[in-house]
């Protein structure tokens, strides 16, 4: 577990074909990536093929999920249990829509199940304001789904894209972290 103040290089890989996505992931990891951000674009993912030769103890596995592919996270959870890797797994599940509370048990793995994608805006102030509003809405939604506020907050992580103006981007990230 890298802790809440870490920066990770995790390339995004769209899952159209498990074998091809696996090859892209292995190449990225071999070239210095800290983990992989998979985005399912289909149901019934074959996790044995997708995650073949990926050592979860050395990298993070994160997901961007649309609600129509939420069954992929359930299948991933079954794969975790089958391979008995709960203690060596870390990552985040980022939701395109409102997060699903039934995946809060992934916290036992060091997986943040309620990830928030920070939407790129025309300026940093709007980006931070939109993110904070989205975070509040997410926490309120989880509380309505009978998730305690402590579990909801502990399960949140952010994915933020950065541009080439590094000083401005660092200031934006520090501001978001402080707020």
PDB file of C-alpha atoms in Angstrom:
ATOM      1  CA  UNK A   1       0.000   0.000   0.000  1.00  0.00           C
ATOM      2  CA  UNK A   2       1.518   3.280  -1.105  1.00  0.00           C
ATOM      3  CA  UNK A   3      -0.468   5.488   1.255  1.00  0.00           C
ATOM      4  CA  UNK A   4      -2.779   8.415   0.530  1.00  0.00           C
ATOM      5  CA  UNK A   5      -0.040  10.794  -0.660  1.00  0.00           C
ATOM      6  CA  UNK A   6       1.359   8.759  -3.508  1.00  0.00           C
ATOM      7  CA  UNK A   7       1.580   9.452  -7.226  1.00  0.00           C
ATOM      8  CA  UNK A   8       1.268   6.516  -9.562  1.00  0.00           C
ATOM      9  CA  UNK A   9       1.943   6.117 -13.256  1.00  0.00           C
ATOM     10  CA  UNK A  10      -0.913   3.881 -14.384  1.00  0.00           C
ATOM     11  CA  UNK A  11      -1.718   3.796 -18.099  1.00  0.00           C
ATOM     12  CA  UNK A  12      -5.326   3.277 -19.166  1.00  0.00           C
ATOM     13  CA  UNK A  13      -6.055   0.126 -21.177  1.00  0.00           C
ATOM     14  CA  UNK A  14      -9.417  -0.463 -22.849  1.00  0.00           C
ATOM     15  CA  UNK A  15     -10.478  -4.120 -22.648  1.00  0.00           C
ATOM     16  CA  UNK A  16     -11.777  -5.176 -26.035  1.00  0.00           C
ATOM     17  CA  UNK A  17      -9.800  -8.413 -26.155  1.00  0.00           C
ATOM     18  CA  UNK A  18      -8.336  -9.930 -22.964  1.00  0.00           C
ATOM     19  CA  UNK A  19      -5.180 -11.307 -24.597  1.00  0.00           C
ATOM     20  CA  UNK A  20      -4.367  -8.021 -26.344  1.00  0.00           C
ATOM     21  CA  UNK A  21      -5.083  -6.000 -23.174  1.00  0.00           C
ATOM     22  CA  UNK A  22      -2.815  -8.378 -21.226  1.00  0.00           C
ATOM     23  CA  UNK A  23       0.044  -7.824 -23.694  1.00  0.00           C
ATOM     24  CA  UNK A  24      -0.397  -4.032 -23.464  1.00  0.00           C
ATOM     25  CA  UNK A  25      -0.418  -4.231 -19.660  1.00  0.00           C
ATOM     26  CA  UNK A  26       2.703  -6.400 -19.497  1.00  0.00           C
ATOM     27  CA  UNK A  27       4.525  -4.057 -21.886  1.00  0.00           C
ATOM     28  CA  UNK A  28       3.540  -0.997 -19.829  1.00  0.00           C
ATOM     29  CA  UNK A  29       4.641  -2.654 -16.589  1.00  0.00           C
ATOM     30  CA  UNK A  30       7.956  -3.701 -18.159  1.00  0.00           C
ATOM     31  CA  UNK A  31       8.501  -0.076 -19.218  1.00  0.00           C
ATOM     32  CA  UNK A  32       8.068   1.354 -15.711  1.00  0.00           C
ATOM     33  CA  UNK A  33       4.339   1.713 -15.060  1.00  0.00           C
ATOM     34  CA  UNK A  34       3.309   1.357 -11.392  1.00  0.00           C
ATOM     35  CA  UNK A  35       0.053  -0.366 -12.281  1.00  0.00           C
ATOM     36  CA  UNK A  36      -2.684  -0.592 -14.862  1.00  0.00           C
ATOM     37  CA  UNK A  37      -6.007   1.216 -15.195  1.00  0.00           C
ATOM     38  CA  UNK A  38      -8.302  -1.196 -17.034  1.00  0.00           C
ATOM     39  CA  UNK A  39     -11.532  -0.024 -18.646  1.00  0.00           C
ATOM     40  CA  UNK A  40     -13.957  -2.849 -19.471  1.00  0.00           C
ATOM     41  CA  UNK A  41     -15.904  -2.350 -22.688  1.00  0.00           C
ATOM     42  CA  UNK A  42     -17.666  -5.697 -22.523  1.00  0.00           C
ATOM     43  CA  UNK A  43     -19.128  -8.151 -20.036  1.00  0.00           C
ATOM     44  CA  UNK A  44     -17.861 -11.629 -19.189  1.00  0.00           C
ATOM     45  CA  UNK A  45     -14.187 -10.762 -18.938  1.00  0.00           C
ATOM     46  CA  UNK A  46     -11.845 -13.743 -18.700  1.00  0.00           C
ATOM     47  CA  UNK A  47      -9.619 -12.623 -15.823  1.00  0.00           C
ATOM     48  CA  UNK A  48      -7.255 -15.595 -16.062  1.00  0.00           C
ATOM     49  CA  UNK A  49      -6.334 -14.403 -19.571  1.00  0.00           C
ATOM     50  CA  UNK A  50      -6.434 -10.672 -18.816  1.00  0.00           C
ATOM     51  CA  UNK A  51      -4.200 -10.885 -15.749  1.00  0.00           C
ATOM     52  CA  UNK A  52      -1.903 -13.700 -16.887  1.00  0.00           C
ATOM     53  CA  UNK A  53       1.689 -13.107 -15.639  1.00  0.00           C
ATOM     54  CA  UNK A  54       0.753  -9.822 -13.915  1.00  0.00           C
ATOM     55  CA  UNK A  55       2.209  -9.898 -10.407  1.00  0.00           C
ATOM     56  CA  UNK A  56      -0.308  -8.101  -8.192  1.00  0.00           C
ATOM     57  CA  UNK A  57       2.178  -7.834  -5.336  1.00  0.00           C
ATOM     58  CA  UNK A  58       4.316  -5.467  -7.453  1.00  0.00           C
ATOM     59  CA  UNK A  59       1.684  -3.261  -9.120  1.00  0.00           C
ATOM     60  CA  UNK A  60      -1.759  -1.776  -8.655  1.00  0.00           C
ATOM     61  CA  UNK A  61      -4.822  -2.878 -10.599  1.00  0.00           C
ATOM     62  CA  UNK A  62      -7.438  -0.193 -11.034  1.00  0.00           C
ATOM     63  CA  UNK A  63     -10.665  -0.042 -13.030  1.00  0.00           C
ATOM     64  CA  UNK A  64     -12.848   2.543 -14.738  1.00  0.00           C
ATOM     65  CA  UNK A  65     -16.344   1.104 -14.735  1.00  0.00           C
ATOM     66  CA  UNK A  66     -19.637   2.116 -16.304  1.00  0.00           C
ATOM     67  CA  UNK A  67     -22.614   0.750 -14.399  1.00  0.00           C
ATOM     68  CA  UNK A  68     -23.545  -1.595 -17.263  1.00  0.00           C
ATOM     69  CA  UNK A  69     -20.215  -3.377 -16.695  1.00  0.00           C
ATOM     70  CA  UNK A  70     -20.402  -3.488 -12.873  1.00  0.00           C
ATOM     71  CA  UNK A  71     -20.636  -7.282 -13.168  1.00  0.00           C
ATOM     72  CA  UNK A  72     -16.966  -7.149 -14.223  1.00  0.00           C
ATOM     73  CA  UNK A  73     -16.030  -6.014 -10.721  1.00  0.00           C
ATOM     74  CA  UNK A  74     -18.047  -8.884  -9.233  1.00  0.00           C
ATOM     75  CA  UNK A  75     -16.191 -11.299 -11.519  1.00  0.00           C
ATOM     76  CA  UNK A  76     -12.887  -9.661 -10.551  1.00  0.00           C
ATOM     77  CA  UNK A  77     -13.752 -10.176  -6.878  1.00  0.00           C
ATOM     78  CA  UNK A  78     -14.376 -13.888  -7.568  1.00  0.00           C
ATOM     79  CA  UNK A  79     -11.011 -14.067  -9.353  1.00  0.00           C
ATOM     80  CA  UNK A  80      -9.337 -12.456  -6.295  1.00  0.00           C
ATOM     81  CA  UNK A  81     -10.875 -15.051  -3.994  1.00  0.00           C
ATOM     82  CA  UNK A  82     -10.027 -17.955  -6.309  1.00  0.00           C
ATOM     83  CA  UNK A  83      -6.381 -16.897  -6.507  1.00  0.00           C
ATOM     84  CA  UNK A  84      -6.174 -15.961  -2.812  1.00  0.00           C
ATOM     85  CA  UNK A  85      -4.447 -12.635  -3.416  1.00  0.00           C
ATOM     86  CA  UNK A  86      -6.439 -10.333  -1.111  1.00  0.00           C
ATOM     87  CA  UNK A  87      -3.378  -9.288   0.879  1.00  0.00           C
ATOM     88  CA  UNK A  88      -1.229  -8.476  -2.148  1.00  0.00           C
ATOM     89  CA  UNK A  89      -3.800  -6.492  -4.143  1.00  0.00           C
ATOM     90  CA  UNK A  90      -4.109  -2.714  -4.268  1.00  0.00           C
ATOM     91  CA  UNK A  91      -5.866  -0.308  -6.602  1.00  0.00           C
ATOM     92  CA  UNK A  92      -9.063   1.649  -7.125  1.00  0.00           C
ATOM     93  CA  UNK A  93     -12.426   1.180  -8.799  1.00  0.00           C
ATOM     94  CA  UNK A  94     -13.355   4.448 -10.542  1.00  0.00           C
ATOM     95  CA  UNK A  95     -17.026   4.835 -11.458  1.00  0.00           C
ATOM     96  CA  UNK A  96     -18.285   6.768 -14.481  1.00  0.00           C
ATOM     97  CA  UNK A  97     -21.635   7.078 -12.679  1.00  0.00           C
ATOM     98  CA  UNK A  98     -22.560   6.791  -9.008  1.00  0.00           C
ATOM     99  CA  UNK A  99     -20.452   4.130  -7.249  1.00  0.00           C
ATOM    100  CA  UNK A 100     -21.938   0.842  -6.156  1.00  0.00           C
ATOM    101  CA  UNK A 101     -21.929   0.259  -2.407  1.00  0.00           C
ATOM    102  CA  UNK A 102     -21.908  -3.530  -2.677  1.00  0.00           C
ATOM    103  CA  UNK A 103     -18.197  -3.417  -3.509  1.00  0.00           C
ATOM    104  CA  UNK A 104     -17.193  -1.870  -0.177  1.00  0.00           C
ATOM    105  CA  UNK A 105     -15.790  -5.270   0.908  1.00  0.00           C
ATOM    106  CA  UNK A 106     -12.880  -4.622  -1.494  1.00  0.00           C
ATOM    107  CA  UNK A 107     -11.471  -2.369   1.234  1.00  0.00           C
ATOM    108  CA  UNK A 108     -10.162  -5.587   2.821  1.00  0.00           C
ATOM    109  CA  UNK A 109      -7.768  -5.822  -0.156  1.00  0.00           C
ATOM    110  CA  UNK A 110      -6.470  -2.237  -0.033  1.00  0.00           C
ATOM    111  CA  UNK A 111      -8.675  -1.443  -3.015  1.00  0.00           C
ATOM    112  CA  UNK A 112     -10.527   1.871  -2.909  1.00  0.00           C
ATOM    113  CA  UNK A 113     -13.967   0.917  -4.264  1.00  0.00           C
ATOM    114  CA  UNK A 114     -15.381   4.440  -4.619  1.00  0.00           C
ATOM    115  CA  UNK A 115     -12.924   6.164  -6.970  1.00  0.00           C
ATOM    116  CA  UNK A 116     -13.740   9.570  -8.407  1.00  0.00           C
ATOM    117  CA  UNK A 117     -12.590  10.606 -11.871  1.00  0.00           C
ATOM    118  CA  UNK A 118     -11.619  14.275 -11.884  1.00  0.00           C
ATOM    119  CA  UNK A 119     -13.102  15.846 -14.996  1.00  0.00           C
ATOM    120  CA  UNK A 120     -10.832  18.170 -16.956  1.00  0.00           C
ATOM    121  CA  UNK A 121     -12.142  21.734 -17.014  1.00  0.00           C
ATOM    122  CA  UNK A 122     -10.930  24.959 -18.608  1.00  0.00           C
ATOM    123  CA  UNK A 123      -9.215  26.067 -15.396  1.00  0.00           C
ATOM    124  CA  UNK A 124      -7.979  24.550 -12.137  1.00  0.00           C
ATOM    125  CA  UNK A 125     -10.540  26.346  -9.965  1.00  0.00           C
ATOM    126  CA  UNK A 126     -13.499  24.863 -11.854  1.00  0.00           C
ATOM    127  CA  UNK A 127     -11.860  21.440 -11.846  1.00  0.00           C
ATOM    128  CA  UNK A 128     -11.388  21.502  -8.059  1.00  0.00           C
ATOM    129  CA  UNK A 129     -14.881  22.895  -7.393  1.00  0.00           C
ATOM    130  CA  UNK A 130     -16.506  20.254  -9.624  1.00  0.00           C
ATOM    131  CA  UNK A 131     -14.469  17.504  -7.941  1.00  0.00           C
ATOM    132  CA  UNK A 132     -15.457  18.626  -4.437  1.00  0.00           C
ATOM    133  CA  UNK A 133     -19.138  18.774  -5.415  1.00  0.00           C
ATOM    134  CA  UNK A 134     -18.866  15.305  -6.966  1.00  0.00           C
ATOM    135  CA  UNK A 135     -17.147  13.993  -3.817  1.00  0.00           C
ATOM    136  CA  UNK A 136     -19.899  15.320  -1.565  1.00  0.00           C
ATOM    137  CA  UNK A 137     -22.572  13.817  -3.834  1.00  0.00           C
ATOM    138  CA  UNK A 138     -20.739  10.479  -3.820  1.00  0.00           C
ATOM    139  CA  UNK A 139     -20.487  10.385  -0.030  1.00  0.00           C
ATOM    140  CA  UNK A 140     -24.171  11.317   0.315  1.00  0.00           C
ATOM    141  CA  UNK A 141     -25.122   8.572  -2.179  1.00  0.00           C
ATOM    142  CA  UNK A 142     -23.089   5.988  -0.261  1.00  0.00           C
ATOM    143  CA  UNK A 143     -24.652   7.019   3.050  1.00  0.00           C
ATOM    144  CA  UNK A 144     -28.101   6.546   1.464  1.00  0.00           C
ATOM    145  CA  UNK A 145     -26.940   3.038   0.456  1.00  0.00           C
ATOM    146  CA  UNK A 146     -26.254   2.307   4.166  1.00  0.00           C
ATOM    147  CA  UNK A 147     -22.469   2.739   4.018  1.00  0.00           C
ATOM    148  CA  UNK A 148     -21.008   4.449   7.083  1.00  0.00           C
ATOM    149  CA  UNK A 149     -19.346   7.793   6.501  1.00  0.00           C
ATOM    150  CA  UNK A 150     -15.998   6.395   7.739  1.00  0.00           C
ATOM    151  CA  UNK A 151     -16.090   3.540   5.222  1.00  0.00           C
ATOM    152  CA  UNK A 152     -17.196   5.905   2.447  1.00  0.00           C
ATOM    153  CA  UNK A 153     -14.364   8.368   3.077  1.00  0.00           C
ATOM    154  CA  UNK A 154     -11.762   5.613   3.498  1.00  0.00           C
ATOM    155  CA  UNK A 155     -12.862   4.090   0.173  1.00  0.00           C
ATOM    156  CA  UNK A 156     -12.514   7.247  -1.924  1.00  0.00           C
ATOM    157  CA  UNK A 157      -9.585   7.879  -4.249  1.00  0.00           C
ATOM    158  CA  UNK A 158      -9.114  10.397  -7.056  1.00  0.00           C
ATOM    159  CA  UNK A 159      -7.805  10.045 -10.596  1.00  0.00           C
ATOM    160  CA  UNK A 160      -6.580  13.337 -11.967  1.00  0.00           C
ATOM    161  CA  UNK A 161      -4.956  14.024 -15.312  1.00  0.00           C
ATOM    162  CA  UNK A 162      -2.154  16.529 -15.485  1.00  0.00           C
ATOM    163  CA  UNK A 163      -0.915  18.764 -18.259  1.00  0.00           C
ATOM    164  CA  UNK A 164       2.555  20.009 -19.087  1.00  0.00           C
ATOM    165  CA  UNK A 165       2.489  23.141 -16.880  1.00  0.00           C
ATOM    166  CA  UNK A 166       3.880  21.165 -13.958  1.00  0.00           C
ATOM    167  CA  UNK A 167       3.967  23.978 -11.386  1.00  0.00           C
ATOM    168  CA  UNK A 168       0.293  24.795 -12.003  1.00  0.00           C
ATOM    169  CA  UNK A 169      -0.630  21.096 -11.953  1.00  0.00           C
ATOM    170  CA  UNK A 170       1.253  20.514  -8.686  1.00  0.00           C
ATOM    171  CA  UNK A 171      -0.524  23.531  -7.164  1.00  0.00           C
ATOM    172  CA  UNK A 172      -3.876  22.143  -8.364  1.00  0.00           C
ATOM    173  CA  UNK A 173      -3.217  18.722  -6.841  1.00  0.00           C
ATOM    174  CA  UNK A 174      -1.976  20.208  -3.560  1.00  0.00           C
ATOM    175  CA  UNK A 175      -5.064  22.440  -3.383  1.00  0.00           C
ATOM    176  CA  UNK A 176      -7.350  19.487  -4.006  1.00  0.00           C
ATOM    177  CA  UNK A 177      -5.541  17.440  -1.360  1.00  0.00           C
ATOM    178  CA  UNK A 178      -5.804  20.258   1.213  1.00  0.00           C
ATOM    179  CA  UNK A 179      -9.481  20.812   0.515  1.00  0.00           C
TER     180      UNK A 179
END
